[in-house]
Coordinates of C-alpha atoms and ligand atoms in Angstrom, one line a residue:
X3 CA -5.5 5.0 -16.1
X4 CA -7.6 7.9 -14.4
X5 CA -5.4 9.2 -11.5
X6 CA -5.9 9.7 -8.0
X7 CA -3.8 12.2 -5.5
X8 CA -4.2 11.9 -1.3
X9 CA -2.0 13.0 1.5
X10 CA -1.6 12.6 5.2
X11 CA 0.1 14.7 7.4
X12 CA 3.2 13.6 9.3
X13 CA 1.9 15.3 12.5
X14 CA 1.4 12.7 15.3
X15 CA 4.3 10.5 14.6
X16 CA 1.5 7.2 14.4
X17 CA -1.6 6.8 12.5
X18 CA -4.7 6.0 14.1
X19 CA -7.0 3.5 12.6
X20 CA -9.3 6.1 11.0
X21 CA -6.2 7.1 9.2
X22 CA -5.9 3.5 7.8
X23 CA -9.6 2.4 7.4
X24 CA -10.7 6.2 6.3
X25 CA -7.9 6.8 3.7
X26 CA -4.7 4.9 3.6
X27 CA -6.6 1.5 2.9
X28 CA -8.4 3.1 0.2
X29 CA -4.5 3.9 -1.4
X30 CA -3.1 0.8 -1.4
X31 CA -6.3 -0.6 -3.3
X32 CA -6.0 2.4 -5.7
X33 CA -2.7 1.8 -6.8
X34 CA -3.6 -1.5 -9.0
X35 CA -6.0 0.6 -10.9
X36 CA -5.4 4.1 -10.7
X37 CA -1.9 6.3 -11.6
X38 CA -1.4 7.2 -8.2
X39 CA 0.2 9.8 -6.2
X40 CA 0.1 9.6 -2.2
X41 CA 2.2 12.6 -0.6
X42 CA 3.5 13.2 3.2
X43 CA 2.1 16.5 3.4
X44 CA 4.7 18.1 5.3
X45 CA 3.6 21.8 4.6
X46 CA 0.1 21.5 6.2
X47 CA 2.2 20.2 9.4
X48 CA 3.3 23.6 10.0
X49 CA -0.2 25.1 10.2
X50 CA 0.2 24.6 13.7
X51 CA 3.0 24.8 15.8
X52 CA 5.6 21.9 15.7
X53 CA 9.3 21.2 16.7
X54 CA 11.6 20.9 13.6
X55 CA 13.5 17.7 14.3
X56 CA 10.2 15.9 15.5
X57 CA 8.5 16.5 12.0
X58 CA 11.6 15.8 10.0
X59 CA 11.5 12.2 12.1
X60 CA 7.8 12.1 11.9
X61 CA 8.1 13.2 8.2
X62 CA 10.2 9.7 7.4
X63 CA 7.8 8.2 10.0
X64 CA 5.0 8.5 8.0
X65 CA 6.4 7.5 4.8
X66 CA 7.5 4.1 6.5
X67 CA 4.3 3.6 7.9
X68 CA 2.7 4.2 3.8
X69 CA 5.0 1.3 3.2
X70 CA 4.4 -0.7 5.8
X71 CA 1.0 -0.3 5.0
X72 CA 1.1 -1.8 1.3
X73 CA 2.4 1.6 -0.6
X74 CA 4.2 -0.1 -3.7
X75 CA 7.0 2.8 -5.0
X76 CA 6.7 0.5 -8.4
X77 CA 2.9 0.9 -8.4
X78 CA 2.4 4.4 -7.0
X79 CA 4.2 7.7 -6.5
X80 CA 5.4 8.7 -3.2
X81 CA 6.7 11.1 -1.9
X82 CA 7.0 14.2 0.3
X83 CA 4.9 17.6 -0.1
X84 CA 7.6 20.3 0.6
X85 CA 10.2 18.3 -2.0
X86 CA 8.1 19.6 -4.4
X87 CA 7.9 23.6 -4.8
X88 CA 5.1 23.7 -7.0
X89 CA 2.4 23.0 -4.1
X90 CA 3.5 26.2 -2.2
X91 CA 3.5 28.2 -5.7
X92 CA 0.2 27.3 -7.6
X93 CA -1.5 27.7 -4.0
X94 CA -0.7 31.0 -4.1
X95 CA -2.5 31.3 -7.3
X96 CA -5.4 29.5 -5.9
X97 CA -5.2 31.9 -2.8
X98 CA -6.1 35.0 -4.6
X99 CA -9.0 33.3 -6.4
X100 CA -10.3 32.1 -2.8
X101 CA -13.1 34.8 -1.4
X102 CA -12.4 35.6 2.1
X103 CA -15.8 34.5 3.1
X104 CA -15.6 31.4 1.4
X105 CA -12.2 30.3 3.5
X106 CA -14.1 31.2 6.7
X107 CA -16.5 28.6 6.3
X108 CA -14.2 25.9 6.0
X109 CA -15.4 24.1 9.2
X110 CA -12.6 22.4 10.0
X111 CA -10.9 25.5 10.1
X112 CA -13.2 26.8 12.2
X113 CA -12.9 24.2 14.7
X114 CA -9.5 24.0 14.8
X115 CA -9.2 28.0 15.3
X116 CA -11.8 27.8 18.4
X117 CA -9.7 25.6 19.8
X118 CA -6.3 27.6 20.0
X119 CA -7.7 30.7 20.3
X120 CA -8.3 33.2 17.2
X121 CA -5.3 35.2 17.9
X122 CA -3.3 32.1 18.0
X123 CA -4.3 30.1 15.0
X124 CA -2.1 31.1 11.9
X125 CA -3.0 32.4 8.9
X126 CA -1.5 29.2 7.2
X127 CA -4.5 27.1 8.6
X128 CA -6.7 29.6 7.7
X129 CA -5.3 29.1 4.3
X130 CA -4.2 25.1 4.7
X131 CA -7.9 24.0 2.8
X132 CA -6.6 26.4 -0.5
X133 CA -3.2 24.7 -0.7
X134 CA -5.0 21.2 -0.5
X135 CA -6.9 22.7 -3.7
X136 CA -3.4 23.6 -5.4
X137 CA -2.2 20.3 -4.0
X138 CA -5.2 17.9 -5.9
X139 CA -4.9 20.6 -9.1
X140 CA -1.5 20.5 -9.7
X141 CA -2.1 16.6 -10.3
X142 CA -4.8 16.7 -12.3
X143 CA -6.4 14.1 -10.5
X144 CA -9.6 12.3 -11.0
X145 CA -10.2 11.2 -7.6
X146 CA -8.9 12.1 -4.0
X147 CA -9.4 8.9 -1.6
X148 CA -10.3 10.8 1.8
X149 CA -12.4 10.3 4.6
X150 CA -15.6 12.2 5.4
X151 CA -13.9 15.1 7.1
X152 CA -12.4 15.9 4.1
X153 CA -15.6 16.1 1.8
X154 CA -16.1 20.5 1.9
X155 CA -12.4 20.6 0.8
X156 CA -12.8 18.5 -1.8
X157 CA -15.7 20.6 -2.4
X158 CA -13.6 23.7 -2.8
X159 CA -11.4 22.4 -4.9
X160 CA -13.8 21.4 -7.6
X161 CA -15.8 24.8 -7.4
X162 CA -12.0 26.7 -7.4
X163 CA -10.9 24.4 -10.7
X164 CA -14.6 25.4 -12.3
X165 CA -13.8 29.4 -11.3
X166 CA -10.6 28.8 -12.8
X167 CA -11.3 27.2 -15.5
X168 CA -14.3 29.4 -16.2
X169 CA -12.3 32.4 -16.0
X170 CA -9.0 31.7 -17.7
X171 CA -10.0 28.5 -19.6
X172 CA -9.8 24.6 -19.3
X173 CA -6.5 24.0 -17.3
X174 CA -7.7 22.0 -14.1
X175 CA -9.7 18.8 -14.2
X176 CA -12.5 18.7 -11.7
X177 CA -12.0 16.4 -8.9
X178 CA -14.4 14.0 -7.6
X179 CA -14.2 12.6 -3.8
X180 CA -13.5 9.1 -3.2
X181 CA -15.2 8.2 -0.2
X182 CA -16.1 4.8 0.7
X183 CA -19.4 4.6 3.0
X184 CA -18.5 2.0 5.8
X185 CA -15.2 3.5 6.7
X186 CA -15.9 7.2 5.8
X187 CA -15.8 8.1 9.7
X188 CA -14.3 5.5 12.2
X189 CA -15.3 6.9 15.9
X190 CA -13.6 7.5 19.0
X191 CA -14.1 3.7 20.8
X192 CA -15.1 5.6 23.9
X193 CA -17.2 8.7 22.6
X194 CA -18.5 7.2 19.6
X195 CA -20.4 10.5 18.5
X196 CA -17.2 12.0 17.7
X197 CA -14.9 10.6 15.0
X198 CA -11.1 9.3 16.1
X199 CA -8.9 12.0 15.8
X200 CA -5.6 12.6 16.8
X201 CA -6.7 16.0 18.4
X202 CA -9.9 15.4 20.0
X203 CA -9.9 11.8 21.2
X204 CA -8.7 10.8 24.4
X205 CA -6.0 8.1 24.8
X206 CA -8.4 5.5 25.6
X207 CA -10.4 6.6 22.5
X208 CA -8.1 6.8 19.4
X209 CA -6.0 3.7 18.5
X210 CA -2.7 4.5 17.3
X211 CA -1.2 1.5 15.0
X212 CA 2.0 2.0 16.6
X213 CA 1.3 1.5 19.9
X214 CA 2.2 -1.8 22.2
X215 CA -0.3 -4.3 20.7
X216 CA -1.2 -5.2 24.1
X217 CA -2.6 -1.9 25.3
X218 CA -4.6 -1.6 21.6
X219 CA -6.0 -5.1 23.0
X220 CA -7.3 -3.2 25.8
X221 CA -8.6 -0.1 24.5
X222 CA -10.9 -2.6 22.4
X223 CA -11.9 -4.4 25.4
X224 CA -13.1 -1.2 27.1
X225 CA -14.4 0.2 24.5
X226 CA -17.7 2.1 25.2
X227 CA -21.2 0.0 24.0
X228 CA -25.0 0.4 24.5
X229 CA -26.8 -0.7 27.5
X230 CA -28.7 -3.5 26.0
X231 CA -26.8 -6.8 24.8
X232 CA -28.0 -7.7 20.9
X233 CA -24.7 -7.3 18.5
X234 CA -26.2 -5.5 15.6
X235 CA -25.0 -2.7 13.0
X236 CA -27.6 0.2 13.5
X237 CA -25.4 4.0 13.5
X238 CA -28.0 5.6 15.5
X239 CA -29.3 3.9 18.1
X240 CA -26.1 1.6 18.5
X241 CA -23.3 3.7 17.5
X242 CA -20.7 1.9 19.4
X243 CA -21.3 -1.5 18.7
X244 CA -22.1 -0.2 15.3
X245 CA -18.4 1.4 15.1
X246 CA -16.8 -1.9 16.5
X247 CA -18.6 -4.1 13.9
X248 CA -17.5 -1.8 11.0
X249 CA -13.7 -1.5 12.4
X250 CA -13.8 -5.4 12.9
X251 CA -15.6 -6.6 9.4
X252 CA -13.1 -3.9 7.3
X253 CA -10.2 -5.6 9.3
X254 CA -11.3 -9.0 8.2
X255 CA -12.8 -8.9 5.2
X256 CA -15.8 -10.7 6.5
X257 CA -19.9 -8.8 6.0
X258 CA -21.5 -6.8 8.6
X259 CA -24.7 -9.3 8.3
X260 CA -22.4 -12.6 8.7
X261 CA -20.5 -10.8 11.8
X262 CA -24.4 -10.5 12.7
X263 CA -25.2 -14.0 13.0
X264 CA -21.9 -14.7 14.3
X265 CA -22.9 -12.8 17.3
X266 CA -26.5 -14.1 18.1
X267 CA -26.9 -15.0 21.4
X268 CA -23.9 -14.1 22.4
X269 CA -22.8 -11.1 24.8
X270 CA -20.7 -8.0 23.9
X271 CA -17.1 -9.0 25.5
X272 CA -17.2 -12.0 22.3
X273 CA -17.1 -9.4 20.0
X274 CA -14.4 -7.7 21.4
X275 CA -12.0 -10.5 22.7
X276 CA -12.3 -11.4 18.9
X277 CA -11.8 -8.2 17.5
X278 CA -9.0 -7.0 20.1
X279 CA -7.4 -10.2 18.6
X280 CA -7.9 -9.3 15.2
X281 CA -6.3 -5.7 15.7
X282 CA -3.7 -7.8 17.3
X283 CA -2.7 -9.4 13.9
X284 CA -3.0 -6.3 12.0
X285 CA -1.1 -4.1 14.1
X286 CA 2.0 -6.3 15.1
X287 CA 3.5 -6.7 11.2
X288 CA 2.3 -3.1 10.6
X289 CA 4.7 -2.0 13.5
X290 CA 7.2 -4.1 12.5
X291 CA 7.5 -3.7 8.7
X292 CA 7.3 0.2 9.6
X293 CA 10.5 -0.7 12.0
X294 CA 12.5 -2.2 8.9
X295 CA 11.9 1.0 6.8
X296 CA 12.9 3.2 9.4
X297 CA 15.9 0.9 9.6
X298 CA 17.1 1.5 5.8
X299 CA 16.8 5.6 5.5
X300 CA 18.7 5.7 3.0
X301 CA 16.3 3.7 0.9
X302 CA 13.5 5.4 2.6
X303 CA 15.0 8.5 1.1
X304 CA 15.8 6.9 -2.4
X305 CA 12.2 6.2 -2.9
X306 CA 11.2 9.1 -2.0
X307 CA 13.4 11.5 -3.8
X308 CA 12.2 9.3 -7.0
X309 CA 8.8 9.6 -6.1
X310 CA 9.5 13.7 -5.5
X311 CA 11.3 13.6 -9.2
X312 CA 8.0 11.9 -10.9
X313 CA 5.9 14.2 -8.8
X314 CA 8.1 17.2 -9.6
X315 CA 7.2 16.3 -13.6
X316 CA 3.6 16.1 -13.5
X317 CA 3.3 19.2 -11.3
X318 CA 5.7 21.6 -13.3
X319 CA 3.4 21.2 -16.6
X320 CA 0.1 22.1 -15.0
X321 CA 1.6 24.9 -12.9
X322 CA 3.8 26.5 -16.1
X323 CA 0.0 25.8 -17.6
X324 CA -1.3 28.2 -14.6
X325 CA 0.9 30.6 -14.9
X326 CA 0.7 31.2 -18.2
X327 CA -3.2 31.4 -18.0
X328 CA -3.5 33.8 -15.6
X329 CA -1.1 36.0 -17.1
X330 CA 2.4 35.9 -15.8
X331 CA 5.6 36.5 -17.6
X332 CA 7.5 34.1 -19.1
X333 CA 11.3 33.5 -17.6
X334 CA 13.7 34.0 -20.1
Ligands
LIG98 N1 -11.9 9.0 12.1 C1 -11.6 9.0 10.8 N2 -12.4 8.2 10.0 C2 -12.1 8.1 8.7 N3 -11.1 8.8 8.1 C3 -10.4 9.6 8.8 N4 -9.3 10.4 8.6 C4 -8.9 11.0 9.7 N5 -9.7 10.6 10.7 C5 -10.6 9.7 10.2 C6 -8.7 10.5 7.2 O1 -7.3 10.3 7.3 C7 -6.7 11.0 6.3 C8 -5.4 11.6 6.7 O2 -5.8 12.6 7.6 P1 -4.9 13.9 8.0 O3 -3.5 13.6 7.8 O4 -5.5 15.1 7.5 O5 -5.1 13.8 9.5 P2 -6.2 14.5 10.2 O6 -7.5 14.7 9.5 O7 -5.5 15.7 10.7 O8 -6.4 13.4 11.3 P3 -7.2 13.7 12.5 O9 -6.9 12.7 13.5 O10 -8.6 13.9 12.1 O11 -6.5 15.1 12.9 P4 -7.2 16.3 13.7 O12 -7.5 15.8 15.0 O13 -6.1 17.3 13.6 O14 -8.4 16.7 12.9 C9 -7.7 11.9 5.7 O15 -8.2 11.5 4.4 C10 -8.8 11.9 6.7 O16 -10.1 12.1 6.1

């Protein structure tokens, strides 16, 4: 089974639904037909400032909402970034072979760095993109199931496993991104040319899949549309609309064109009273399914120190492969 590798980090405490339609959807598919490994990515966390005991809750947090979401520890591997040394020490490796240049075009980076300042941001989130490369490599993986904010580091991490590979010899398969095209970006419902993000949406803008269901309900009802009436999918002249029709007909399972003729003739607040409803559904077993993990940590942390251990295998072998490629000596 070819093998895919994606992570989420356990910053916010909830997920928002581009979390779930961008990425986390995609891994619960996955796991039927791929060897999967899905990861809290715990280290990237602390590429900005955070309060210990808030990410070691959000940490757990996380992982119950992977659960909750369909994560099967039978079908896939789970578990939690910083368990697992090898990220931290193959990135390292994949640091030095980084140009400096190359780092500082990252654009995420350099977005999040205008935002805090230069002198504030860290050098870890400078560096955060190179130990996602370590973090893909040390699995070997095939595909990484992201959403389209992700695509230039998945970039970099096939042109670092070529450099390394070309200098040292085959050790790294070359990743491919797996990006599916109607949930690659889910936008902010009230600034739908931006996409939802934890950091630059407003409240009213991101739905978070743990809030009240009620108050999701209204965020849908208010979310922003175009001035005329006509319920159609067209990105650029109708982007909100557009975004609503996408969230709703992933939600559902049911085709943009039959949502489409649903709709004829009939106004915008349809649309939304029906899809408000349909968030309703989704998001009141998600929150409660997360509640029953949270519940049990001590399975919570069962599974995931097994999925660490399985982790833990896989990654060892290709970083003692590294290591011994680029030269270091072997411990006695
Ligand atoms: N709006 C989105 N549409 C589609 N996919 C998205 N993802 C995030 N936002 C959207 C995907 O979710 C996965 C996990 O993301 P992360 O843990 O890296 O979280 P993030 O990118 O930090 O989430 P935000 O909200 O986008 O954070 P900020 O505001 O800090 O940039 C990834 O696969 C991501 O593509």
């Amino acid at each position: 089974r070819p093998r895919v590798l994606s992570g989420i980090q356990p910053t916010a405490g909830s997920f928002h639904l581009g979390n779930y339609l961008g990425a986390v959807r995609q891994w619960v598919a996955l796991q039927e037909s791929h060897d999967a490994f899905y990861m809290v990515v715990d280290l990237h966390a602390i590429t900005v400032p955070q309060d210990p005991a808030q990410l070691r809750a959000n940490t757990r947090l996380a992982a119950a909402q992977l659960l909750a979401a369909g994560l099967d520890p039978e079908r896939c591997t789970l578990f939690v970034q910083s368990h697992v040394p090898e990220h931290a020490q193959l990135a390292w490796v994949m640091n030095c072979l980084t140009g400096f240049g190359e780092a500082s075009r990252m654009t995420q980076f350099k977005d999040k760095s205008a935002k805090q300042g230069a002198d504030r941001a860290s050098v870890g989130l400078f560096t955060y993109p190179v130990l996602q490369v370590a973090d893909i490599l040390l699995y070997q993986a095939h595909e990484v199931p992201v959403g389209e904010d992700q695509r230039q580091h998945i970039e970099l991490t096939r042109d670092l496993a070529d450099r390394f590979n070309g200098r040292f010899g085959a050790t790294f398969t070359v990743p491919k991104p797996y990006i599916l095209k109607e949930t690659a970006k889910i936008y902010d419902l009230q600034d739908p040319a931006i996409k939802m993000s934890k950091s630059a949406s407003t409240p009213k803008g991101l739905i978070n899949l743990l809030d009240e269901p009620k108050a999701t309900a209204k965020k849908v009802k208010s979310a922003v549309t175009d001035t005329d009436s006509e319920i159609r999918y067209d990105a650029e002249k109708k982007p909100g609309v557009s975004n609503l029709l996408t969230i709703y007909s992933t939600l559902t399972g049911t085709g943009i064109a039959e949502l489409e003729q649903k709709y004829v003739g009939k106004g915008y607040g349809a649309l939304k009273t029906d899809l408000a409803e349909a968030m309703v559904e989704f998001v009141t077993p998600f929150r409660d399914r997360t509640q029953e993990f949270l519940d049990d940590p001590e399975t919570l942390d069962s599974i995931l120190a097994k999925g660490a251990e399985k982790a833990r295998a896989v990654a060892a072998e290709t970083l003692a492969q590294a290591y011994d490629k680029v030269g270091f000596l072997p411990a006695k």
